[in-house]
Coordinates of C-alpha atoms and ligand atoms in Angstrom, one line a residue:
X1 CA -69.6 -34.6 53.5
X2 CA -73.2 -36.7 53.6
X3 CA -72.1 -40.3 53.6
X4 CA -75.7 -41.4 52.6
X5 CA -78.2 -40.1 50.2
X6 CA -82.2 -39.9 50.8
X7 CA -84.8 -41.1 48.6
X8 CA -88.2 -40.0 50.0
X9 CA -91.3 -41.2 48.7
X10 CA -95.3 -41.3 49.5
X11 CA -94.1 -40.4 53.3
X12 CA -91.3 -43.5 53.1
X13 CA -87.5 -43.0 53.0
X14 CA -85.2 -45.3 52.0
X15 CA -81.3 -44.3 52.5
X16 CA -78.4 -45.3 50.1
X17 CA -74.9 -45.1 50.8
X18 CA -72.0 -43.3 48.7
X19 CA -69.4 -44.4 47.6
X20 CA -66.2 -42.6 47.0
X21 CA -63.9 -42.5 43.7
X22 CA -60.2 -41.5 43.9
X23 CA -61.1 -38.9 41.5
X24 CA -64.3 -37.9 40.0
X25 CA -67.8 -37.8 40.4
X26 CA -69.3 -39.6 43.7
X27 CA -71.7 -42.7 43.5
X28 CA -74.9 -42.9 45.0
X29 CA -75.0 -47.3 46.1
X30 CA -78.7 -48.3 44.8
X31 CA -78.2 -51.9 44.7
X32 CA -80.9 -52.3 47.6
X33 CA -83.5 -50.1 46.0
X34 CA -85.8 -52.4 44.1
X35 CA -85.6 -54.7 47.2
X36 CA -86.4 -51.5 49.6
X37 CA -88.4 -49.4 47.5
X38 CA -90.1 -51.6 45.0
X39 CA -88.5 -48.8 42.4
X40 CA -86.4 -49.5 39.7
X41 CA -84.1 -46.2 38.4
X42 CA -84.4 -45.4 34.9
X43 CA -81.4 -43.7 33.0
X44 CA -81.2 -45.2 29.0
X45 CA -77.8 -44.3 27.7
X46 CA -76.9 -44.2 31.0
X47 CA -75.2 -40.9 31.5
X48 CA -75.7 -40.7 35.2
X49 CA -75.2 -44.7 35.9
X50 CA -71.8 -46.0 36.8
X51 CA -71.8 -50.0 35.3
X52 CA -69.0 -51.2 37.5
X53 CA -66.1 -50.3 39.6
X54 CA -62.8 -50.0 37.7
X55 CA -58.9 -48.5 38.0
X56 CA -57.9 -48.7 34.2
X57 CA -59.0 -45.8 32.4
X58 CA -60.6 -41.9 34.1
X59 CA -62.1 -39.1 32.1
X60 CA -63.1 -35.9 33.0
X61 CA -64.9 -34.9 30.1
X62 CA -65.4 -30.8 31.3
X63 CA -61.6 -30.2 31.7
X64 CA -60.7 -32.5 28.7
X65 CA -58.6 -35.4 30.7
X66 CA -57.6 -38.8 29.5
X67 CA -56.1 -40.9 32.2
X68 CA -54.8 -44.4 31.4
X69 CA -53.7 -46.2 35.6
X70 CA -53.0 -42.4 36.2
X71 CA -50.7 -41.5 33.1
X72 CA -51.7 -38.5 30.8
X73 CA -52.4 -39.4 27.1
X74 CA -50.7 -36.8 25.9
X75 CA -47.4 -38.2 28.1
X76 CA -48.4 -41.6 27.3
X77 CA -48.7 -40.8 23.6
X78 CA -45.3 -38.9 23.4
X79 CA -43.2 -40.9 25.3
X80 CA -44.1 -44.1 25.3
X81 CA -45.0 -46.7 22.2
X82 CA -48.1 -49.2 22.2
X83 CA -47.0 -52.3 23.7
X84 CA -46.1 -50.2 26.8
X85 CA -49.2 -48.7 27.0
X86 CA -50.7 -52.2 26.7
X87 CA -48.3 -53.0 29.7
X88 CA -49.7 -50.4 31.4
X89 CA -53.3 -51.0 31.2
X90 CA -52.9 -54.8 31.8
X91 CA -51.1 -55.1 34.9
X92 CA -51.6 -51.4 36.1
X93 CA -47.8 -50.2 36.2
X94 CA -45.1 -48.7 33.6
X95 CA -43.0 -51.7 32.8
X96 CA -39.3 -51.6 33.8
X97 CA -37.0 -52.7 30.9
X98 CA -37.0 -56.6 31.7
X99 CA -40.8 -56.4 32.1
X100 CA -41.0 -54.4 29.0
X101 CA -38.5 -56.9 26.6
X102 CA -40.3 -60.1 28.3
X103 CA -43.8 -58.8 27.1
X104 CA -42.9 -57.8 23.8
X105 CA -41.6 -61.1 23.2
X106 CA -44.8 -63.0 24.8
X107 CA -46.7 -60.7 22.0
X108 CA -44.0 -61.1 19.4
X109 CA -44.9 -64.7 19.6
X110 CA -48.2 -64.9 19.3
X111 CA -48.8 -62.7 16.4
X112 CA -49.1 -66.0 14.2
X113 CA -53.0 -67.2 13.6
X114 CA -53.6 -71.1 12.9
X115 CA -53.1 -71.9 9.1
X116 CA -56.8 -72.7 9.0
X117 CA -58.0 -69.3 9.6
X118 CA -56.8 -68.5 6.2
X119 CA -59.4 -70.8 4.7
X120 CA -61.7 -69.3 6.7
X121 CA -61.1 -66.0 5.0
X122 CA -61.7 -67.8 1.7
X123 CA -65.9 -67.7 2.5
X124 CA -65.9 -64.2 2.5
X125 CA -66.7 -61.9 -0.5
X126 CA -64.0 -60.1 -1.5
X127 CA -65.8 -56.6 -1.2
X128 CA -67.0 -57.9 2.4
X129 CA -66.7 -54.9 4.2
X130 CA -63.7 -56.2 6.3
X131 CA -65.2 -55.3 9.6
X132 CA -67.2 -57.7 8.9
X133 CA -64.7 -60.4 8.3
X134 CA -63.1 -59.2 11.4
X135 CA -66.3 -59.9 13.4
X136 CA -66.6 -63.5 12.0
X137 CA -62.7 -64.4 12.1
X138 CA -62.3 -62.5 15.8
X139 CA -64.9 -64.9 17.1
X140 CA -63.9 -67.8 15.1
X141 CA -60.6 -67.9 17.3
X142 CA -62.7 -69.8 20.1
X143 CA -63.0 -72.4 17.9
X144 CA -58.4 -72.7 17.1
X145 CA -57.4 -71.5 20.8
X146 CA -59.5 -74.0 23.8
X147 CA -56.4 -74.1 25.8
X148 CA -57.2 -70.4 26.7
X149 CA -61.4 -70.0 27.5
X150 CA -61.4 -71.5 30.6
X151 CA -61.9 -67.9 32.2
X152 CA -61.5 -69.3 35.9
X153 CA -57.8 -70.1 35.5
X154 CA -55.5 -66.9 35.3
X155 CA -53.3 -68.5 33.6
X156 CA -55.1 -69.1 30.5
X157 CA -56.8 -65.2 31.0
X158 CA -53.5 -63.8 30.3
X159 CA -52.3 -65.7 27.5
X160 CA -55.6 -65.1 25.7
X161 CA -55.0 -61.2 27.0
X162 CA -51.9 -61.8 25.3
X163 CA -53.2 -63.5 22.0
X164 CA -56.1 -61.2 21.6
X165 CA -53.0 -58.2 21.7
X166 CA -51.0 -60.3 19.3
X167 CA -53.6 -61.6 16.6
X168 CA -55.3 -58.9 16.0
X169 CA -52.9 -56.8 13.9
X170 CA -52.7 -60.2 12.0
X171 CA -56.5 -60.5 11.8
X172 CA -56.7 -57.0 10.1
X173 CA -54.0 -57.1 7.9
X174 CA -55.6 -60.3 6.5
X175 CA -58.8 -58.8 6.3
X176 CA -57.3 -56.2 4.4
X177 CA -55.0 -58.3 1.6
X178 CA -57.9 -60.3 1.3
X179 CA -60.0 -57.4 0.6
X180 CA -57.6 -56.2 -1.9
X181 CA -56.7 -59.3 -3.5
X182 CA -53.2 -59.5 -2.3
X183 CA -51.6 -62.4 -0.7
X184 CA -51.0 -62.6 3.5
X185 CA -48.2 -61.2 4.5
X186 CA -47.0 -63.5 7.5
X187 CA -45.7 -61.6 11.3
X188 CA -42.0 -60.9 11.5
X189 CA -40.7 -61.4 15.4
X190 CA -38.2 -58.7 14.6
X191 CA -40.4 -55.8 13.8
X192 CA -42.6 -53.2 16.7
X193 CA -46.3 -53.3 16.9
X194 CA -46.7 -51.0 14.3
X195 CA -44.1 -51.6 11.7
X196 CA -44.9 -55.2 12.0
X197 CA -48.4 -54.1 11.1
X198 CA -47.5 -52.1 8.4
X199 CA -46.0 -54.6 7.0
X200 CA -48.4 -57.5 6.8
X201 CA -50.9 -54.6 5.3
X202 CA -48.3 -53.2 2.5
X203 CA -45.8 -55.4 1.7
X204 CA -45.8 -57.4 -1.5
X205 CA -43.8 -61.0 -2.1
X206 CA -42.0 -59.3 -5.0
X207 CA -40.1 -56.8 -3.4
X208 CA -38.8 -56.0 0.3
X209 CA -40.7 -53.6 2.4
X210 CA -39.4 -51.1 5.2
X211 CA -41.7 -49.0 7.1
X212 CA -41.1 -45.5 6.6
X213 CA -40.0 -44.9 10.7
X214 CA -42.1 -41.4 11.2
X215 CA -45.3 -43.0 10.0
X216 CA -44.7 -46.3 12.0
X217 CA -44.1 -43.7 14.6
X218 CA -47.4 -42.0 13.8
X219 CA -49.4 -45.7 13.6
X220 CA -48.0 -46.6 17.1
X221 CA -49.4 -43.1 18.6
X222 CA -52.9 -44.0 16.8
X223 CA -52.7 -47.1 18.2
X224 CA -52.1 -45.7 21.9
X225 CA -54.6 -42.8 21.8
X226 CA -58.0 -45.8 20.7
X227 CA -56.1 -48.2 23.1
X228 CA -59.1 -47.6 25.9
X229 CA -61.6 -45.2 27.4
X230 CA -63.4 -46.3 30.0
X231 CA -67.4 -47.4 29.6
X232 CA -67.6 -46.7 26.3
X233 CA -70.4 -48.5 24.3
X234 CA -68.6 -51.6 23.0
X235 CA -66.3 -51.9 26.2
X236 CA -69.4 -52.1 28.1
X237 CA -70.4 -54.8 25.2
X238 CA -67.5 -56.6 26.4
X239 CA -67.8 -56.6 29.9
X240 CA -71.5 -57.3 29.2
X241 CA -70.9 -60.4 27.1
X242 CA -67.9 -61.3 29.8
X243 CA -70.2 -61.3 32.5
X244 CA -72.2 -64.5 31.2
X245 CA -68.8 -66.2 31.5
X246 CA -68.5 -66.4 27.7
X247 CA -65.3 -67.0 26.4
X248 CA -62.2 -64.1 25.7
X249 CA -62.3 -64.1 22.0
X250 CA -66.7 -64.0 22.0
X251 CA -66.5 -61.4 24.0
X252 CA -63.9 -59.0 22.2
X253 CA -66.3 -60.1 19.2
X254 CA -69.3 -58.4 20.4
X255 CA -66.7 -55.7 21.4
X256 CA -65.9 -56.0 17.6
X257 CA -69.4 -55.6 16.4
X258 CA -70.7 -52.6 18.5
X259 CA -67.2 -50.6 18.0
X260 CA -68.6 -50.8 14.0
X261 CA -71.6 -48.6 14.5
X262 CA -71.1 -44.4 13.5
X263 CA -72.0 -43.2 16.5
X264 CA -68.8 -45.0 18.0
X265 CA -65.8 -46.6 16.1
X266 CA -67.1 -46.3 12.8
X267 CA -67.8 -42.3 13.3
X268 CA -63.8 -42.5 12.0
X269 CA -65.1 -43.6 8.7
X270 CA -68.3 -41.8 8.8
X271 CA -66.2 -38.6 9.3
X272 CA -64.3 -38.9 6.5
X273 CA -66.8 -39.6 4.0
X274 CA -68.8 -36.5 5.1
X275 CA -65.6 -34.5 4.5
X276 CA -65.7 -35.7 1.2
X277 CA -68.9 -35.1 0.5
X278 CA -68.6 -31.3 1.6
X279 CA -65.6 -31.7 -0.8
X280 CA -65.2 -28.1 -0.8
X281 CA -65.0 -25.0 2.1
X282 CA -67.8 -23.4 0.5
X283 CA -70.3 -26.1 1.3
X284 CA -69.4 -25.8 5.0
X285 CA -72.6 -23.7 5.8
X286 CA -75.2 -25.8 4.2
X287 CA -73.8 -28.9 6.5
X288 CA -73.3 -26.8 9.5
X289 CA -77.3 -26.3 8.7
X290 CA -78.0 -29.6 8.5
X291 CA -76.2 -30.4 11.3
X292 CA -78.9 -28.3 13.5
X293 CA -81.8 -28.7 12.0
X294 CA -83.8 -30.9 14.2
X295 CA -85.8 -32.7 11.4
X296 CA -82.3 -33.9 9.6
X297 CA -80.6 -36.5 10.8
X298 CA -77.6 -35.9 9.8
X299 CA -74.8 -34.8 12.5
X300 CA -71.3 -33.9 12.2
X301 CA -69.7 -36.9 12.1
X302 CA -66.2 -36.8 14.4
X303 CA -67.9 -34.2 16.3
X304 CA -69.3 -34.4 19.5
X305 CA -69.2 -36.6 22.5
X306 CA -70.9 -38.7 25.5
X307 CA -68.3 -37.6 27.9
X308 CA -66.0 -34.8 26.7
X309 CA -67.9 -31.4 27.3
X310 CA -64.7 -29.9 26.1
X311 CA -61.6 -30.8 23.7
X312 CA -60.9 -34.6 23.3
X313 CA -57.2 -34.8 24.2
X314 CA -56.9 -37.2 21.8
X315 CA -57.9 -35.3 19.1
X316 CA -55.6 -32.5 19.1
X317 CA -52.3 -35.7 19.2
X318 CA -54.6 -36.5 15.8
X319 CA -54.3 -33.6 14.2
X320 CA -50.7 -33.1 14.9
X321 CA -50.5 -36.6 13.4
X322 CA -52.1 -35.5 11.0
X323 CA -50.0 -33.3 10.2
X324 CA -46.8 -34.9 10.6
X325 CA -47.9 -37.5 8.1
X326 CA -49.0 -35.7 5.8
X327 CA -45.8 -33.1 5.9
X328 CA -43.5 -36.7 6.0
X329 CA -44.9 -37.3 2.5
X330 CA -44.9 -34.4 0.8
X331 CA -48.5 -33.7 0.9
X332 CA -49.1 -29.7 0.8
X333 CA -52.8 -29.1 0.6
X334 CA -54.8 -32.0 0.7
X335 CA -58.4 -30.9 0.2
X336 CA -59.9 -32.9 2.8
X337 CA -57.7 -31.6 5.5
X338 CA -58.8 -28.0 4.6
X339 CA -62.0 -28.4 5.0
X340 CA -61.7 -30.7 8.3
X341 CA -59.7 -27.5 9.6
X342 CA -62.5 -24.6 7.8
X343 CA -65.1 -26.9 9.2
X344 CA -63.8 -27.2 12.7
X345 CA -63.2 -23.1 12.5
X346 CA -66.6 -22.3 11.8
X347 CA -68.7 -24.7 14.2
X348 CA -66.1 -24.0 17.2
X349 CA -67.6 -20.5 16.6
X350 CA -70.9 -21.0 15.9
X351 CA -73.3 -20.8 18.7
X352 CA -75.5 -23.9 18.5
X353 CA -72.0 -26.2 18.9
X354 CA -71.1 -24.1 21.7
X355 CA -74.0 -24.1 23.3
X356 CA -74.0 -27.7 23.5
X357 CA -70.3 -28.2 24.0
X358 CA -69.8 -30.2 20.7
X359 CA -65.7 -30.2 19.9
X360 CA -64.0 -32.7 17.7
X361 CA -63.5 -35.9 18.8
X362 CA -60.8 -38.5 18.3
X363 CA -62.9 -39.7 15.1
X364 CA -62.3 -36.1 13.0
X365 CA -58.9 -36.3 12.4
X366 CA -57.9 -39.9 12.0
X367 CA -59.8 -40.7 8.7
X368 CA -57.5 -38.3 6.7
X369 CA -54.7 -39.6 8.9
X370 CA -55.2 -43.3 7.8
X371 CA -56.2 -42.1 4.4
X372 CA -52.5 -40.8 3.8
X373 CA -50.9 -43.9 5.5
X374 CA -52.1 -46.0 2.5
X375 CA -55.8 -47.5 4.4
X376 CA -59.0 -47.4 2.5
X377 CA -61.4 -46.1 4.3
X378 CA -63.1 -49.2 5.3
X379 CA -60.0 -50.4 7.2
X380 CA -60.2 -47.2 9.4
X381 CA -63.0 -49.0 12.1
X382 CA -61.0 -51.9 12.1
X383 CA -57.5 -49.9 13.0
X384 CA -59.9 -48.5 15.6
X385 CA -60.8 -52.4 16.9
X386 CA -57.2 -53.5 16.8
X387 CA -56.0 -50.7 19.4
X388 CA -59.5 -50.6 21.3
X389 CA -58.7 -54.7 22.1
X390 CA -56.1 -54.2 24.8
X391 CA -58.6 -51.9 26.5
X392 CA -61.3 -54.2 26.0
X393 CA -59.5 -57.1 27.1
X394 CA -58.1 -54.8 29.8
X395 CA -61.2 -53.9 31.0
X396 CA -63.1 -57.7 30.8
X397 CA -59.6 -59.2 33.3
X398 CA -60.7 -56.3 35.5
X399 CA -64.5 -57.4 35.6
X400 CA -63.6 -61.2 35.7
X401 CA -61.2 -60.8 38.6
X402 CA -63.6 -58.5 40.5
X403 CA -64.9 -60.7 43.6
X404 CA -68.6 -58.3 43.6
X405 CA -68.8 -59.8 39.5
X406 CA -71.9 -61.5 38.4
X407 CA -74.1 -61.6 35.4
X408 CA -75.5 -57.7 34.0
X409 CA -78.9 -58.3 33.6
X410 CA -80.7 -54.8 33.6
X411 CA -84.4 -54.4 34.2
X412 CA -86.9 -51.6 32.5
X413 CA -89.6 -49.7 32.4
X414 CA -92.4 -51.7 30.6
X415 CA -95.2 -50.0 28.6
X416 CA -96.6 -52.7 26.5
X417 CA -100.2 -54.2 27.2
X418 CA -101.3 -55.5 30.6
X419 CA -102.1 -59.3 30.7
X420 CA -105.0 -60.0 27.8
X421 CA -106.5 -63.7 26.5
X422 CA -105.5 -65.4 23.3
X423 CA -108.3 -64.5 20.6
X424 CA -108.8 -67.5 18.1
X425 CA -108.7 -66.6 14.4
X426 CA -112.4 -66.5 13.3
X427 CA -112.5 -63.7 16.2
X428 CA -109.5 -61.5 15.1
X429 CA -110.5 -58.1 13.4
Ligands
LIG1 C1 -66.3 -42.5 19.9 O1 -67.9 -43.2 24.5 C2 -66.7 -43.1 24.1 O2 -65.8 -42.9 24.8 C3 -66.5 -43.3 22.6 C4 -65.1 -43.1 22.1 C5 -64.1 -44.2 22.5 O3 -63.0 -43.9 22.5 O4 -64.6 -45.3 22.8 O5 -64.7 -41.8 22.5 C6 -65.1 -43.2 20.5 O6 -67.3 -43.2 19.7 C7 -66.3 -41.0 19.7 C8 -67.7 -40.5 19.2 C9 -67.7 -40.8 17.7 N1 -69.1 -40.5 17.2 C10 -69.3 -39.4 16.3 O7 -68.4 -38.6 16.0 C11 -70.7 -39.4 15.7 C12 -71.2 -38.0 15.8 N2 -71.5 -37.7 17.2 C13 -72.8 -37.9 17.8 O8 -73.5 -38.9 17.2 C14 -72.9 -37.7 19.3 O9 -72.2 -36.6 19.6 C15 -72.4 -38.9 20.1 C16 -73.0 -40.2 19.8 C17 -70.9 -39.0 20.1 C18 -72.8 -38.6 21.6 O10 -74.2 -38.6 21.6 P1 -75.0 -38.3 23.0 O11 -74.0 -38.1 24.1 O12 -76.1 -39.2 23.1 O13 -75.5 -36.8 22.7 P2 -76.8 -36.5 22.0 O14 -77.0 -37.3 20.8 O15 -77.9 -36.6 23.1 O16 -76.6 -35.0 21.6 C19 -76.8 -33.9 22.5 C20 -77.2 -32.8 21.6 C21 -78.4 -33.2 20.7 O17 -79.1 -32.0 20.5 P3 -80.5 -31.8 21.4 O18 -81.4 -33.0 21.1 O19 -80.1 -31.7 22.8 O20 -81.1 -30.5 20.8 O21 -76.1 -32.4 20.7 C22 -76.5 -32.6 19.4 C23 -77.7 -33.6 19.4 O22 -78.6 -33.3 18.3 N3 -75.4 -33.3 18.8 C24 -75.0 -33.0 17.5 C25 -73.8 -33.9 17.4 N4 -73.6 -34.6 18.5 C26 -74.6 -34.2 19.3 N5 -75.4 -32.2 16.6 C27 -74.7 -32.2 15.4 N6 -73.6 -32.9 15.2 C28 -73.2 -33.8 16.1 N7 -72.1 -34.5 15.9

């Protein structure tokens, strides 16, 4: 096996070495190559350029793998509940039971947000879309939690780690009540992640409120299969943002705000609203049309993917969710669902999704999901941000604590004007 690659040019060579992963694809080392070469590479999107060096998370998008420190989804999903998972991804091994029960209650008491933060609420618009209110109020902690930005102490990294785990179910079930009108519903220490999010989002002061156990069951695994996935666009945000030295809670803002867009965390969303717009099997074709036509920009939305060439692993959990929810409360045929499953029938079939390897991703099956849990569909991004923020916190310890770290600051390929003299006025045009 080469241990160098060659890059020859106008009769020079310049010579790069690899770099070996524990699994995947090799890395070709091209930090020297604008100092050796004068070149710069060139790879927008970058789907051929690894950003950074990392153990948390590994994909193989041809066989359909999702690897969290090593640990299937699927085993992670089924046997294990989200604050594990979180365990997991933070400090890189299973938890045994003591280091399991002393991290649940580290989050458990931290789920609480400073009393203030509910006036802060108060300046939004009612029908603010709430992932907007959860980009403002996500980066408005800076401003309640100083003891924990000083990003050179570990100390303080973890217990914001721990705070941005904690505070975000509480963030998003404010966003919500205030969306709907409803008062806050404050944390209880006694409940899991996902009952105790359930909660804050659906109970009322009038009466008491218990989570129906198979869909707080169902709400953890949703929680675990968004919790991370490598480079994705707004972890790469994060890490991005990180590498300035900006504080924890900026960071997972930007994180926050880049997750939103439908080509990433709001394709959950997205995908649902395109289901209902088919409404009907019927109308399948004229989208599937659509879909390939090259002058309409419409795609399938929760179809499709950067990385998986094959079937998202988390998307086949979803639909069994799906399922299982909707079975749990009685639903029979909800329209939606058929046509999700018609639609997925036909373009699994046809050839122009084949040919370019475009399954569904973990986006096409939630929306319903979320729908029957009680969510409007403009709480689905932000379920989608409160799982994503253990990755991305995961993922910005990782980059902070990384000796090689320093600030991202890419270079391009400019194509503007070459160097010209200011024109006064009287001369212009
Ligand atoms: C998430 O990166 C992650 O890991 C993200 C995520 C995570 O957990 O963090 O997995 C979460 O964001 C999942 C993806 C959710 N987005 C959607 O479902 C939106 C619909 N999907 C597409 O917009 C698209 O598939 C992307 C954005 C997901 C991927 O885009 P790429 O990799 O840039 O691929 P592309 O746009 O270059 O498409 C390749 C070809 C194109 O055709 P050609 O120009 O080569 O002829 O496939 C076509 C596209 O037109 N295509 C689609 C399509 N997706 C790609 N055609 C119809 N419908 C689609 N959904």
């Amino acid at each position: 096996m080469s241990e160098t690659a060659k890059l020859a040019l106008d009769g020079k060579q310049a010579e790069f070495g690899l770099r070996h992963g524990t699994i995947g694809p090799d890395v070709v080392d091209i930090a020297s190559l604008y100092k050796d070469t004068g070149l710069f590479t060139y790879d927008p999107g970058f789907t051929s350029t690894a950003s950074c060096e990392s153990k948390i998370t590994y994909i193989d998008g041809d066989e359909g793998v999702l690897l969290h420190r090593g640990y299937p989804i699927e085993q992670l999903a089924e046997k294990g509940d989200f604050l594990e998972t979180c365990y997991l991804l933070l400090y890189g091994e299973l938890p045994t039971t003591q280091e399991k029960e002393d991290f649940v209650y580290r989050v458990t008491r931290h789920t609480m947000v400073h009393e203030q933060m509910s006036r802060f609420y108060s300046g939004f618009r009612r029908d603010a879309h709430p992932m907007a209110v959860m980009v403002g109020s996500v980066g408005a902690l800076s401003a309640f939690y100083h003891d924990s930005t000083d990003i050179s102490d570990p100390h303080q990294r973890m217990v914001a780690s721990i705070r941005m785990i904690a505070k975000m179910p509480t963030l998003a079930a404010m966003a919500y009540k205030y969306h709907i009108g409803q008062p806050f519903v404050y944390p209880r220490n006694d409940l899991s992640y996902a009952e105790n999010f359930l909660h804050m989002c659906f109970a009322v002061p009038c009466e008491p409120y218990t989570a129906n156990p198979v869909l707080a069951k169902a709400m953890e695994r949703i929680f675990i299969l968004h919790a991370d996935h490598e480079q994705n666009a707004s972890t790469s945000t994060v890490r991005l943002a990180g590498s300035s030295g900006a504080n924890p809670f900026a960071c997972i803002a930007a994180g926050v705000a880049c997750l939103w867009g439908p080509a990433h965390g709001g394709a959950n969303e997205a995908a649902l609203n395109m289901l209902s717009e088919i409404g009907t099997a019927d109308r399948i074709p004229e989208y599937i049309a659509k879909a390939k036509d090259k002058n309409d920009p419409f795609r399938l939305m929760g179809f499709g993917h950067r990385v998986y060439k094959n079937y998202d692993p988390r998307a086949k959990i979803m639909q069994e969710t799906c399922h299982e929810v909707l079975n749990e409360l009685g639903i029979k045929d909800d329209p939606t669902l058929e046509v999700a499953m018609e639609l997925e029938r036909i373009a699994l079939h046809d050839d122009y999704f084949v040919e370019k390897k475009l399954y569904p991703n973990v986006d096409f099956y939630s929306g319903i999901t979320l729908r029957a849990l009680g969510f409007p569909v403009t709480m689905f991004t932000v379920l989608f941000a409160v799982a994503r923020t253990v990755g991305w916190i995961a993922q910005w310890k990782e980059m902070i604590e990384d000796p090689q770290q320093r600030i991202g600051r890419p270079r391009q390929l400019y194509t503007g004007a070459e160097r010209r003299d200011y024109i006064d006025m009287g001369s212009r045009g």
